Amino acid sequence: MAQPQSKDASSHARLERYRAVRTQSEALAATLSDADATAQSMPDASPAKWHLAHTSWFFEEFMLAPVYGDAVRFHPQFSFLFNSYYDAVGDRHARPMRGLLTRPPLSEVLAYRAHVDAHMTRLFDDHPEACGLLPLGLAHEQQHQELLLTDILHLFAQNPLRPALKPDVNLQTANLEAAPMSWQRFDGGTVRIGHDETGFAFDCESPAHDVILAPFELATRAVTNREWLEFIEDDGYQTPSHWLSDGFATAQSEGWTTPLYWETIDGVWHTLTLSGRQRVNLEAPVTHISFYEADAFASWAKARLPTEQEWEWAARNTLPQGTFAGSGYYQPQVQTDANKTYFYGDVWEWTASPFVPYPGYRPAAGAVGEYNGKFMSGQMVLRGGSCATPEDHIRPSYRNFFHPDKRWQFSGLRLARNV
Amino acid sequence: MAQPQSKDASSHARLERYRAVRTQSEALAATLSDADATAQSMPDASPAKWHLAHTSWFFEEFMLAPVYGDAVRFHPQFSFLFNSYYDAVGDRHARPMRGLLTRPPLSEVLAYRAHVDAHMTRLFDDHPEACGLLPLGLAHEQQHQELLLTDILHLFAQNPLRPALKPDVNLQTANLEAAPMSWQRFDGGTVRIGHDETGFAFDCESPAHDVILAPFELATRAVTNREWLEFIEDDGYQTPSHWLSDGFATAQSEGWTTPLYWETIDGVWHTLTLSGRQRVNLEAPVTHISFYEADAFASWAKARLPTEQEWEWAARNTLPQGTFAGSGYYQPQVQTDANKTYFYGDVWEWTASPFVPYPGYRPAAGAVGEYNGKFMSGQMVLRGGSCATPEDHIRPSYRNFFHPDKRWQFSGLRLARNV
Amino acid sequence: MAQPQSKDASSHARLERYRAVRTQSEALAATLSDADATAQSMPDASPAKWHLAHTSWFFEEFMLAPVYGDAVRFHPQFSFLFNSYYDAVGDRHARPMRGLLTRPPLSEVLAYRAHVDAHMTRLFDDHPEACGLLPLGLAHEQQHQELLLTDILHLFAQNPLRPALKPDVNLQTANLEAAPMSWQRFDGGTVRIGHDETGFAFDCESPAHDVILAPFELATRAVTNREWLEFIEDDGYQTPSHWLSDGFATAQSEGWTTPLYWETIDGVWHTLTLSGRQRVNLEAPVTHISFYEADAFASWAKARLPTEQEWEWAARNTLPQGTFAGSGYYQPQVQTDANKTYFYGDVWEWTASPFVPYPGYRPAAGAVGEYNGKFMSGQMVLRGGSCATPEDHIRPSYRNFFHPDKRWQFSGLRLARNV
Amino acid sequence: MAQPQSKDASSHARLERYRAVRTQSEALAATLSDADATAQSMPDASPAKWHLAHTSWFFEEFMLAPVYGDAVRFHPQFSFLFNSYYDAVGDRHARPMRGLLTRPPLSEVLAYRAHVDAHMTRLFDDHPEACGLLPLGLAHEQQHQELLLTDILHLFAQNPLRPALKPDVNLQTANLEAAPMSWQRFDGGTVRIGHDETGFAFDCESPAHDVILAPFELATRAVTNREWLEFIEDDGYQTPSHWLSDGFATAQSEGWTTPLYWETIDGVWHTLTLSGRQRVNLEAPVTHISFYEADAFASWAKARLPTEQEWEWAARNTLPQGTFAGSGYYQPQVQTDANKTYFYGDVWEWTASPFVPYPGYRPAAGAVGEYNGKFMSGQMVLRGGSCATPEDHIRPSYRNFFHPDKRWQFSGLRLARNV
């Protein structure tokens, strides 16, 4: 959580940080029309307008209303419309119906944001003691920034006109080669895992605790599209022995034969990006794959996925540098350096670990205690951040999680093996 | 079909008529935002933007392209996006995905309309001989005007903010009483049914033919909300003996206990209209009911629904006057006059007749032959037009049709009985 | 309904008739194991055991209990288990769960039948005045005899061992040729349709009434498998212009490419029969097709299906002779005679007519009034009986009905056309 | 795996053990009719006949055919019909269709068993070197013995006649009281988990490995029905804050308000057992609950579920004694002794642990490698065995696993908490 500072410096830093994050959300949506910002392409996704409103509601509900009362609220029904899943707060609009909220328009949602920003600025000055949830609120908004990008990509992928959020980026022509696939060894032993309590972290990253790791090896970079193509061409999607039982059943019923968004045009593989349809860059990390596919690939490659503990132990001393959202590419980049191990950015890496509580885990008190704990069932941990993650959002202990069949995030994999 | 006229008069009348219909479509959408015009609330409904584009595509595809070639087309992919169901024309965008087409924006669709209008104007002058499908195209556009209204109502009904297309209309305060329920007798005999070939009609209204009708009686007005409330309060929705088997199963699985859009607020029945939420006017015709409900009500009332032949025979000499879309109310009005039989406007009346071909029916030649014929299965005929129907669109032989479980049209009922 | 006779003769005839029908039901099930008689292969079908019990329950419920009271009932829960759809009688076991009733065993159901038979015999003697529903009860049992056969065929078709009810019948080797396809003309005019009230008929066949028929022609025999194969080979299943819209959607979603039960073995078409898997006899009438397929075939053949009125008028003077269940073949036979019009037996013929009430129709009083009336929605009329219909069950006015997507009955088609 | 012994002794012991297990399967099915043994009440369950055949197929496929060739097979299609999920062996009959296999009859399946038994006896004598998979085959058959019981209970629960496998057992009248709820402390530390390689174990129990456990406490007995009733009465099923998100959604959509099989009769709770409907014994362990319910209860009780490592460490020195299938009760019994910790029998205990591979896990070679590994996704571990588990089947390291929404096993829970 936020550390104590001198009031003025703290207040100023707080405001700077708050403005930087809030402004970035609006920048991401700058090229969206009212209709773009309203549509919802599947129940897993949310409209951009909803992301912009919901993140504001979080501040209104958990920071402003407790201090200023209900009078501070912008609109009496917005809590019903823009609550996501906090049961303790009350009823909420059905998730699959979010795309039918053509009103309020985007302009009114932006006005809502300005309203909340004005009151938050006031709060920083008047009630610094009531700002304890600010780091959580900002981390929350950064999570929704990433979702806004992946949700818009999914929406645009449904449109035969293939719209683009950023039409001018085309990196596929770059003439880069991926570093050769190599392995780095880690000795394991009794190692410490989890957040060390310096700086903000989500509750699910604590408490830090010791685990025993056998020696293991990790690949120094993510699996590339070229390697994935070998899996495809070796009938990987049709060979049940590579797959988990639930995974193969899902792949069959969903008709998966490639990563999400791949399509051939005149025999050449293309994919959809936030800059429109582009050729698949065979040197870049594969992305938009599910855990089931990642696991099947690893099995086919006679390797396995790393556990989240192995990943964290291996990555703990590496600075979180890599291709993040700040690059503006929104596509994983070629990992070229043979002398480096790439842990952060480009693609979230599926691990072999279900998302379960750490020993001694306790959810935060109050409604925000619903933040992570109630999702600790049926989901798998991903690590490292992606090309759509804000750079200052990630850390070695960060645990992202999705159900094993989800593919619309920038999700890829790194191989591991026993020594 | 259109009758021959002197070229100039004909060309001018054609243009006037064309402009009147086209302008009306845009007028209906005038208060819609880009997002309102994009969303699709269920697979049965279409976005307003889609209605505006599809009706234009009809002219482009069936009248402009045959004369001017593909060069006349506004956009190469619009045929794929805005074809509804004409298999002969080629592939088309999946119907339930129409609401995800956030591009083209509404403004571009309006530009598309202007483009088509300009070329149609040219066609009227240059190729009067190629205008044979104009009456069909305009009738088609009028059908979509009604659907645009009922689809927007359904969309707004999903929004807890209860938006209104026309916020200023409130007719519920009117102090009118429905005429008493009374019966008018018709002798039947061998009577002629179907379109007499003067003026335009859809292919399904022909050929005219003789049928034998036993003597029958029709109620002089539609069933009112007050009468429907008696059915509700007499456990009509819970009593299987009133219902067709498929109807009761549907009512149970869908949880129907009132017409669509009804809700209680502090014990008072309200409904959703295109002017927002309003009290149910107990004197007005009941609407937003399915065929199944209409049939169950008739059974409960110890009566039956009229056949479409009975209806047409009874109504054939009455001028199509009543509350149509031109009134701007978009709500059924109280039928007050005890000395009149109300046949037209207010609510479409479900009949007892499945939508099947008349003896000797032949679909029109070419792709427009798909217009009606392929829907002659599983749907029921409705007669008379509604408060959302353009006034000059209706005639005694007009056959509307929907599946028996549909409720989002302005559909009601009139009782009939044997003598 | 049954005609008055001298008491003894009437009583004796009644008993003979009763015994003949009841014995036949048990004969059909004679080769079934307890498990065969218990399983339910789809919600549309019922277990053989259920057919045997339900038909007995009909007599118990509607004839015995009103006279002798509840003490006459064999088991207190059988009314709950073996009521089919009579809402007026009370709750009933969920239809899709019938196959899980492993108890009572078949032997107990047979004991139930004997119990009912004994009391019915007593009733004939003691209460001839209470036997008015006997013809209905026997006609009802005959309907279930046909369903028992088609349901068992459907069950056995799910078993890779391909069991047979009658393993020894193989008619496919017969060297018969179908009569050439020819047309018979009927002049139409004002004709009388419906049951003439001599002998038993279901309520839906009445009242007799006049209709006007234009001149028409009927094919003299049913469409054969050879002709159907031409439709298949001409891409009939893949060409939407032949199909009703609902029909094509169903064919696509269900993956229909042949009639039900067809499969190729080494390039040769086979089908499943109650005598096991046999080669498709190309000369025999096609069967196990839906209304949607029949309609598409007729459209492809530039013809149409007859209306039920045309069929009845054409067939009214022909004796109901043909291949019925009594033949023991349970397969449609080759219609060889060029000098004859085949109206009865072999395959039920889909008509173009939805199953709706005749003008002036009134359901029978009491619970048996649910027999037909509540199904008058969404179903199509079939005429003529099939190779699984008891011979004395059929008559010119007989109206069978099924939903347009059903294929497990012995259903085929005859072509018609306008003159 | 089986240990080497002198040939005769080994051969004899092998035969004795084989016969004991095989005979027990048939004993369990002794009161089932052919129909009982054929029906399948849901896709998760299998027919008793299928269990009897599939376990025999396992020996035929993996032990007999490799030695004697295909000539040893009883029937050419049984491999297709009775393979469960071994993709390496070939195609198989669709799982949800197993209940439609009315043939082969139960009698033929028993003949199949006798055929396999005869050849297995020969194998023991002639090819002792080829008997390595015998322990696996017998453990496999014991697993299906338990499933046969739980599947039959589920089937009988669908029948309003409430059949019973063992009608004469009624333990609910017993006047026993559960021991008071108390906690036993365990210090944890670095502890060894997994099978120690003495005697048979499944591959998923290996390799043994060290883990670090924080100190913890376990309840000394399972949660009782009385305690569960408190949860129900405190609105436990309706309070989302107790539940995992996926769990609450499942509970709502499935309408869960009690454990499976509970129903009230005149206000008294009853449940279905293999001895028919009986009053819920409030002192006995609760059973037929899902993981989601177990987790919600623990949360409501301000405790948690134990991890599988905590459970195994705590139970490792306790002999596997308790109420198993051999008791013939097939119902969990009251755990009365306050001086004892009950680890085995009565009910499987849901743990907090997803079923994932142990570090260094390798599936067995060949098709039997599909036994466990491919299910290591989306399922939760249960420990300790139940009243339907064969007594000699269980051990401290035994890992059972089911999806978190399954309720038809004898599954209950024990509470744990941090110190």
PDB file of N, CA and C in Angstrom, chain A residues 31-36 38-41 49 75 77-78 80-81 93 97 99-105 155-156 158-161 163-164, chain B residues 31-36 38-41 49 75 77-78 80-81 93 97 99-104 155-156 158-161 163-164:
ATOM      1  N   THR A  31      -9.763   7.250 -30.492  1.00  0.00           N
ATOM      2  CA  THR A  31     -10.194   7.047 -31.880  1.00  0.00           C
ATOM      3  C   THR A  31     -11.499   6.259 -31.992  1.00  0.00           C
ATOM      4  N   LEU A  32     -12.119   5.981 -30.855  1.00  0.00           N
ATOM      5  CA  LEU A  32     -13.358   5.193 -30.891  1.00  0.00           C
ATOM      6  C   LEU A  32     -14.573   6.086 -31.100  1.00  0.00           C
ATOM      7  N   SER A  33     -15.506   5.613 -31.927  1.00  0.00           N
ATOM      8  CA  SER A  33     -16.787   6.293 -32.061  1.00  0.00           C
ATOM      9  C   SER A  33     -17.689   5.907 -30.892  1.00  0.00           C
ATOM     10  N   ASP A  34     -18.782   6.632 -30.749  1.00  0.00           N
ATOM     11  CA  ASP A  34     -19.766   6.293 -29.727  1.00  0.00           C
ATOM     12  C   ASP A  34     -20.207   4.831 -29.880  1.00  0.00           C
ATOM     13  N   ALA A  35     -20.427   4.410 -31.109  1.00  0.00           N
ATOM     14  CA  ALA A  35     -20.856   3.030 -31.338  1.00  0.00           C
ATOM     15  C   ALA A  35     -19.757   2.041 -30.997  1.00  0.00           C
ATOM     16  N   ASP A  36     -18.510   2.315 -31.421  1.00  0.00           N
ATOM     17  CA  ASP A  36     -17.384   1.439 -31.064  1.00  0.00           C
ATOM     18  C   ASP A  36     -17.322   1.241 -29.551  1.00  0.00           C
ATOM     19  N   THR A  38     -19.608   1.372 -27.426  1.00  0.00           N
ATOM     20  CA  THR A  38     -20.837   0.823 -26.835  1.00  0.00           C
ATOM     21  C   THR A  38     -20.969  -0.685 -27.018  1.00  0.00           C
ATOM     22  N   ALA A  39     -20.468  -1.193 -28.125  1.00  0.00           N
ATOM     23  CA  ALA A  39     -20.733  -2.594 -28.470  1.00  0.00           C
ATOM     24  C   ALA A  39     -19.965  -3.567 -27.589  1.00  0.00           C
ATOM     25  N   GLN A  40     -20.541  -4.748 -27.405  1.00  0.00           N
ATOM     26  CA  GLN A  40     -19.937  -5.826 -26.604  1.00  0.00           C
ATOM     27  C   GLN A  40     -19.947  -7.081 -27.471  1.00  0.00           C
ATOM     28  N   SER A  41     -18.781  -7.602 -27.777  1.00  0.00           N
ATOM     29  CA  SER A  41     -18.719  -8.692 -28.768  1.00  0.00           C
ATOM     30  C   SER A  41     -18.935 -10.067 -28.190  1.00  0.00           C
ATOM     31  N   LYS A  49     -16.830   1.962 -23.352  1.00  0.00           N
ATOM     32  CA  LYS A  49     -17.552   2.935 -22.538  1.00  0.00           C
ATOM     33  C   LYS A  49     -17.751   2.416 -21.126  1.00  0.00           C
ATOM     34  N   HIS A  75     -24.785  10.285 -11.028  1.00  0.00           N
ATOM     35  CA  HIS A  75     -26.096   9.851 -11.539  1.00  0.00           C
ATOM     36  C   HIS A  75     -26.593   8.731 -10.634  1.00  0.00           C
ATOM     37  N   GLN A  77     -28.333   6.109 -11.084  1.00  0.00           N
ATOM     38  CA  GLN A  77     -28.374   4.715 -11.557  1.00  0.00           C
ATOM     39  C   GLN A  77     -27.020   4.189 -12.016  1.00  0.00           C
ATOM     40  N   PHE A  78     -25.996   5.020 -11.964  1.00  0.00           N
ATOM     41  CA  PHE A  78     -24.714   4.549 -12.496  1.00  0.00           C
ATOM     42  C   PHE A  78     -24.098   3.443 -11.646  1.00  0.00           C
ATOM     43  N   PHE A  80     -25.752   1.013 -10.350  1.00  0.00           N
ATOM     44  CA  PHE A  80     -26.372  -0.206 -10.871  1.00  0.00           C
ATOM     45  C   PHE A  80     -25.771  -0.591 -12.225  1.00  0.00           C
ATOM     46  N   LEU A  81     -25.530   0.416 -13.071  1.00  0.00           N
ATOM     47  CA  LEU A  81     -25.058   0.123 -14.429  1.00  0.00           C
ATOM     48  C   LEU A  81     -23.589  -0.270 -14.474  1.00  0.00           C
ATOM     49  N   HIS A  93     -26.317  -4.514 -13.350  1.00  0.00           N
ATOM     50  CA  HIS A  93     -26.825  -4.822 -14.683  1.00  0.00           C
ATOM     51  C   HIS A  93     -26.207  -6.136 -15.171  1.00  0.00           C
ATOM     52  N   MET A  97     -25.545  -8.048 -21.110  1.00  0.00           N
ATOM     53  CA  MET A  97     -26.397  -7.001 -21.668  1.00  0.00           C
ATOM     54  C   MET A  97     -25.688  -5.655 -21.720  1.00  0.00           C
ATOM     55  N   GLY A  99     -23.694  -4.404 -23.731  1.00  0.00           N
ATOM     56  CA  GLY A  99     -23.594  -3.818 -25.068  1.00  0.00           C
ATOM     57  C   GLY A  99     -24.875  -3.169 -25.537  1.00  0.00           C
ATOM     58  N   LEU A 100     -25.959  -3.307 -24.774  1.00  0.00           N
ATOM     59  CA  LEU A 100     -27.226  -2.695 -25.171  1.00  0.00           C
ATOM     60  C   LEU A 100     -27.433  -1.329 -24.518  1.00  0.00           C
ATOM     61  N   LEU A 101     -26.459  -0.914 -23.711  1.00  0.00           N
ATOM     62  CA  LEU A 101     -26.576   0.387 -23.048  1.00  0.00           C
ATOM     63  C   LEU A 101     -26.094   1.480 -23.997  1.00  0.00           C
ATOM     64  N   THR A 102     -26.934   1.806 -24.977  1.00  0.00           N
ATOM     65  CA  THR A 102     -26.544   2.854 -25.919  1.00  0.00           C
ATOM     66  C   THR A 102     -26.580   4.227 -25.254  1.00  0.00           C
ATOM     67  N   ARG A 103     -27.292   4.318 -24.186  1.00  0.00           N
ATOM     68  CA  ARG A 103     -27.241   5.490 -23.320  1.00  0.00           C
ATOM     69  C   ARG A 103     -26.733   5.041 -21.951  1.00  0.00           C
ATOM     70  N   PRO A 104     -25.968   5.819 -21.211  1.00  0.00           N
ATOM     71  CA  PRO A 104     -25.462   7.138 -21.567  1.00  0.00           C
ATOM     72  C   PRO A 104     -24.481   7.067 -22.739  1.00  0.00           C
ATOM     73  N   PRO A 105     -24.433   8.123 -23.553  1.00  0.00           N
ATOM     74  CA  PRO A 105     -23.465   8.134 -24.649  1.00  0.00           C
ATOM     75  C   PRO A 105     -22.037   8.306 -24.127  1.00  0.00           C
ATOM     76  N   LEU A 155     -13.860  -7.059 -30.710  1.00  0.00           N
ATOM     77  CA  LEU A 155     -15.004  -6.457 -31.394  1.00  0.00           C
ATOM     78  C   LEU A 155     -14.688  -6.200 -32.864  1.00  0.00           C
ATOM     79  N   PHE A 156     -13.562  -5.579 -33.125  1.00  0.00           N
ATOM     80  CA  PHE A 156     -13.215  -5.254 -34.506  1.00  0.00           C
ATOM     81  C   PHE A 156     -13.010  -6.524 -35.337  1.00  0.00           C
ATOM     82  N   GLN A 158     -14.859  -8.995 -35.364  1.00  0.00           N
ATOM     83  CA  GLN A 158     -16.155  -9.499 -35.830  1.00  0.00           C
ATOM     84  C   GLN A 158     -16.648  -8.732 -37.059  1.00  0.00           C
ATOM     85  N   ASN A 159     -15.974  -7.672 -37.397  1.00  0.00           N
ATOM     86  CA  ASN A 159     -16.442  -6.786 -38.471  1.00  0.00           C
ATOM     87  C   ASN A 159     -15.678  -7.066 -39.758  1.00  0.00           C
ATOM     88  N   PRO A 160     -16.398  -7.486 -40.808  1.00  0.00           N
ATOM     89  CA  PRO A 160     -15.713  -7.790 -42.073  1.00  0.00           C
ATOM     90  C   PRO A 160     -14.935  -6.605 -42.640  1.00  0.00           C
ATOM     91  N   LEU A 161     -15.240  -5.393 -42.187  1.00  0.00           N
ATOM     92  CA  LEU A 161     -14.490  -4.232 -42.661  1.00  0.00           C
ATOM     93  C   LEU A 161     -13.130  -4.125 -41.979  1.00  0.00           C
ATOM     94  N   PRO A 163     -11.897  -2.941 -38.957  1.00  0.00           N
ATOM     95  CA  PRO A 163     -11.448  -1.621 -38.500  1.00  0.00           C
ATOM     96  C   PRO A 163     -10.171  -1.754 -37.670  1.00  0.00           C
ATOM     97  N   ALA A 164      -9.460  -0.648 -37.516  1.00  0.00           N
ATOM     98  CA  ALA A 164      -8.216  -0.631 -36.749  1.00  0.00           C
ATOM     99  C   ALA A 164      -8.261   0.498 -35.739  1.00  0.00           C
TER     100      ALA A 164
ATOM    101  N   THR B  31     -33.607  11.118 -34.006  1.00  0.00           N
ATOM    102  CA  THR B  31     -33.178  11.341 -32.616  1.00  0.00           C
ATOM    103  C   THR B  31     -32.239  10.252 -32.112  1.00  0.00           C
ATOM    104  N   LEU B  32     -31.844   9.355 -32.990  1.00  0.00           N
ATOM    105  CA  LEU B  32     -30.970   8.255 -32.564  1.00  0.00           C
ATOM    106  C   LEU B  32     -29.504   8.662 -32.630  1.00  0.00           C
ATOM    107  N   SER B  33     -28.751   8.242 -31.634  1.00  0.00           N
ATOM    108  CA  SER B  33     -27.299   8.421 -31.680  1.00  0.00           C
ATOM    109  C   SER B  33     -26.690   7.315 -32.536  1.00  0.00           C
ATOM    110  N   ASP B  34     -25.418   7.496 -32.879  1.00  0.00           N
ATOM    111  CA  ASP B  34     -24.693   6.452 -33.611  1.00  0.00           C
ATOM    112  C   ASP B  34     -24.796   5.114 -32.866  1.00  0.00           C
ATOM    113  N   ALA B  35     -24.651   5.141 -31.566  1.00  0.00           N
ATOM    114  CA  ALA B  35     -24.719   3.893 -30.790  1.00  0.00           C
ATOM    115  C   ALA B  35     -26.132   3.308 -30.800  1.00  0.00           C
ATOM    116  N   ASP B  36     -27.143   4.159 -30.604  1.00  0.00           N
ATOM    117  CA  ASP B  36     -28.535   3.682 -30.681  1.00  0.00           C
ATOM    118  C   ASP B  36     -28.785   2.961 -32.003  1.00  0.00           C
ATOM    119  N   THR B  38     -26.780   1.428 -33.842  1.00  0.00           N
ATOM    120  CA  THR B  38     -25.877   0.299 -34.095  1.00  0.00           C
ATOM    121  C   THR B  38     -26.273  -0.960 -33.343  1.00  0.00           C
ATOM    122  N   ALA B  39     -26.841  -0.802 -32.152  1.00  0.00           N
ATOM    123  CA  ALA B  39     -27.062  -1.954 -31.275  1.00  0.00           C
ATOM    124  C   ALA B  39     -28.200  -2.840 -31.769  1.00  0.00           C
ATOM    125  N   GLN B  40     -28.081  -4.122 -31.446  1.00  0.00           N
ATOM    126  CA  GLN B  40     -29.083  -5.129 -31.808  1.00  0.00           C
ATOM    127  C   GLN B  40     -29.456  -5.874 -30.533  1.00  0.00           C
ATOM    128  N   SER B  41     -30.717  -5.778 -30.145  1.00  0.00           N
ATOM    129  CA  SER B  41     -31.083  -6.305 -28.827  1.00  0.00           C
ATOM    130  C   SER B  41     -31.423  -7.781 -28.813  1.00  0.00           C
ATOM    131  N   LYS B  49     -29.449   1.376 -38.027  1.00  0.00           N
ATOM    132  CA  LYS B  49     -28.481   1.643 -39.094  1.00  0.00           C
ATOM    133  C   LYS B  49     -28.597   0.585 -40.184  1.00  0.00           C
ATOM    134  N   HIS B  75     -19.969   0.919 -51.982  1.00  0.00           N
ATOM    135  CA  HIS B  75     -18.864   0.284 -51.247  1.00  0.00           C
ATOM    136  C   HIS B  75     -18.857  -1.200 -51.621  1.00  0.00           C
ATOM    137  N   GLN B  77     -18.138  -3.888 -50.057  1.00  0.00           N
ATOM    138  CA  GLN B  77     -18.562  -4.906 -49.088  1.00  0.00           C
ATOM    139  C   GLN B  77     -19.972  -4.691 -48.559  1.00  0.00           C
ATOM    140  N   PHE B  78     -20.630  -3.633 -49.017  1.00  0.00           N
ATOM    141  CA  PHE B  78     -21.956  -3.365 -48.448  1.00  0.00           C
ATOM    142  C   PHE B  78     -22.984  -4.413 -48.853  1.00  0.00           C
ATOM    143  N   PHE B  80     -22.413  -7.571 -48.976  1.00  0.00           N
ATOM    144  CA  PHE B  80     -22.228  -8.636 -47.988  1.00  0.00           C
ATOM    145  C   PHE B  80     -22.833  -8.235 -46.641  1.00  0.00           C
ATOM    146  N   LEU B  81     -22.631  -6.978 -46.257  1.00  0.00           N
ATOM    147  CA  LEU B  81     -23.079  -6.543 -44.927  1.00  0.00           C
ATOM    148  C   LEU B  81     -24.582  -6.327 -44.846  1.00  0.00           C
ATOM    149  N   HIS B  93     -23.643 -11.349 -44.073  1.00  0.00           N
ATOM    150  CA  HIS B  93     -23.182 -11.287 -42.689  1.00  0.00           C
ATOM    151  C   HIS B  93     -24.190 -12.003 -41.783  1.00  0.00           C
ATOM    152  N   MET B  97     -25.044 -11.130 -35.622  1.00  0.00           N
ATOM    153  CA  MET B  97     -23.839 -10.313 -35.437  1.00  0.00           C
ATOM    154  C   MET B  97     -24.023  -8.897 -35.958  1.00  0.00           C
ATOM    155  N   GLY B  99     -25.301  -6.352 -34.725  1.00  0.00           N
ATOM    156  CA  GLY B  99     -25.078  -5.316 -33.727  1.00  0.00           C
ATOM    157  C   GLY B  99     -23.620  -5.047 -33.450  1.00  0.00           C
ATOM    158  N   LEU B 100     -22.719  -5.835 -34.011  1.00  0.00           N
ATOM    159  CA  LEU B 100     -21.288  -5.622 -33.798  1.00  0.00           C
ATOM    160  C   LEU B 100     -20.664  -4.789 -34.907  1.00  0.00           C
ATOM    161  N   LEU B 101     -21.473  -4.390 -35.873  1.00  0.00           N
ATOM    162  CA  LEU B 101     -20.956  -3.575 -36.976  1.00  0.00           C
ATOM    163  C   LEU B 101     -20.939  -2.101 -36.559  1.00  0.00           C
ATOM    164  N   THR B 102     -19.988  -1.757 -35.728  1.00  0.00           N
ATOM    165  CA  THR B 102     -19.902  -0.360 -35.281  1.00  0.00           C
ATOM    166  C   THR B 102     -19.422   0.537 -36.422  1.00  0.00           C
ATOM    167  N   ARG B 103     -18.821  -0.037 -37.404  1.00  0.00           N
ATOM    168  CA  ARG B 103     -18.501   0.647 -38.652  1.00  0.00           C
ATOM    169  C   ARG B 103     -19.240  -0.092 -39.763  1.00  0.00           C
ATOM    170  N   PRO B 104     -19.712   0.556 -40.797  1.00  0.00           N
ATOM    171  CA  PRO B 104     -19.690   1.990 -41.019  1.00  0.00           C
ATOM    172  C   PRO B 104     -20.544   2.733 -39.982  1.00  0.00           C
ATOM    173  N   LEU B 155     -34.897  -2.444 -28.002  1.00  0.00           N
ATOM    174  CA  LEU B 155     -33.561  -2.070 -27.527  1.00  0.00           C
ATOM    175  C   LEU B 155     -33.658  -1.182 -26.286  1.00  0.00           C
ATOM    176  N   PHE B 156     -34.458  -0.145 -26.374  1.00  0.00           N
ATOM    177  CA  PHE B 156     -34.562   0.786 -25.243  1.00  0.00           C
ATOM    178  C   PHE B 156     -35.146   0.086 -24.012  1.00  0.00           C
ATOM    179  N   GLN B 158     -34.305  -2.675 -22.911  1.00  0.00           N
ATOM    180  CA  GLN B 158     -33.245  -3.382 -22.186  1.00  0.00           C
ATOM    181  C   GLN B 158     -32.432  -2.428 -21.315  1.00  0.00           C
ATOM    182  N   ASN B 159     -32.646  -1.160 -21.461  1.00  0.00           N
ATOM    183  CA  ASN B 159     -31.817  -0.173 -20.782  1.00  0.00           C
ATOM    184  C   ASN B 159     -32.532   0.352 -19.537  1.00  0.00           C
ATOM    185  N   PRO B 160     -31.943   0.158 -18.364  1.00  0.00           N
ATOM    186  CA  PRO B 160     -32.604   0.620 -17.136  1.00  0.00           C
ATOM    187  C   PRO B 160     -32.846   2.124 -17.118  1.00  0.00           C
ATOM    188  N   LEU B 161     -32.140   2.865 -17.980  1.00  0.00           N
ATOM    189  CA  LEU B 161     -32.398   4.310 -18.036  1.00  0.00           C
ATOM    190  C   LEU B 161     -33.674   4.632 -18.800  1.00  0.00           C
ATOM    191  N   PRO B 163     -34.654   4.937 -22.127  1.00  0.00           N
ATOM    192  CA  PRO B 163     -34.627   6.042 -23.089  1.00  0.00           C
ATOM    193  C   PRO B 163     -35.921   6.058 -23.896  1.00  0.00           C
ATOM    194  N   ALA B 164     -36.198   7.218 -24.517  1.00  0.00           N
ATOM    195  CA  ALA B 164     -37.406   7.370 -25.316  1.00  0.00           C
ATOM    196  C   ALA B 164     -37.032   7.927 -26.689  1.00  0.00           C
TER     197      ALA B 164
END
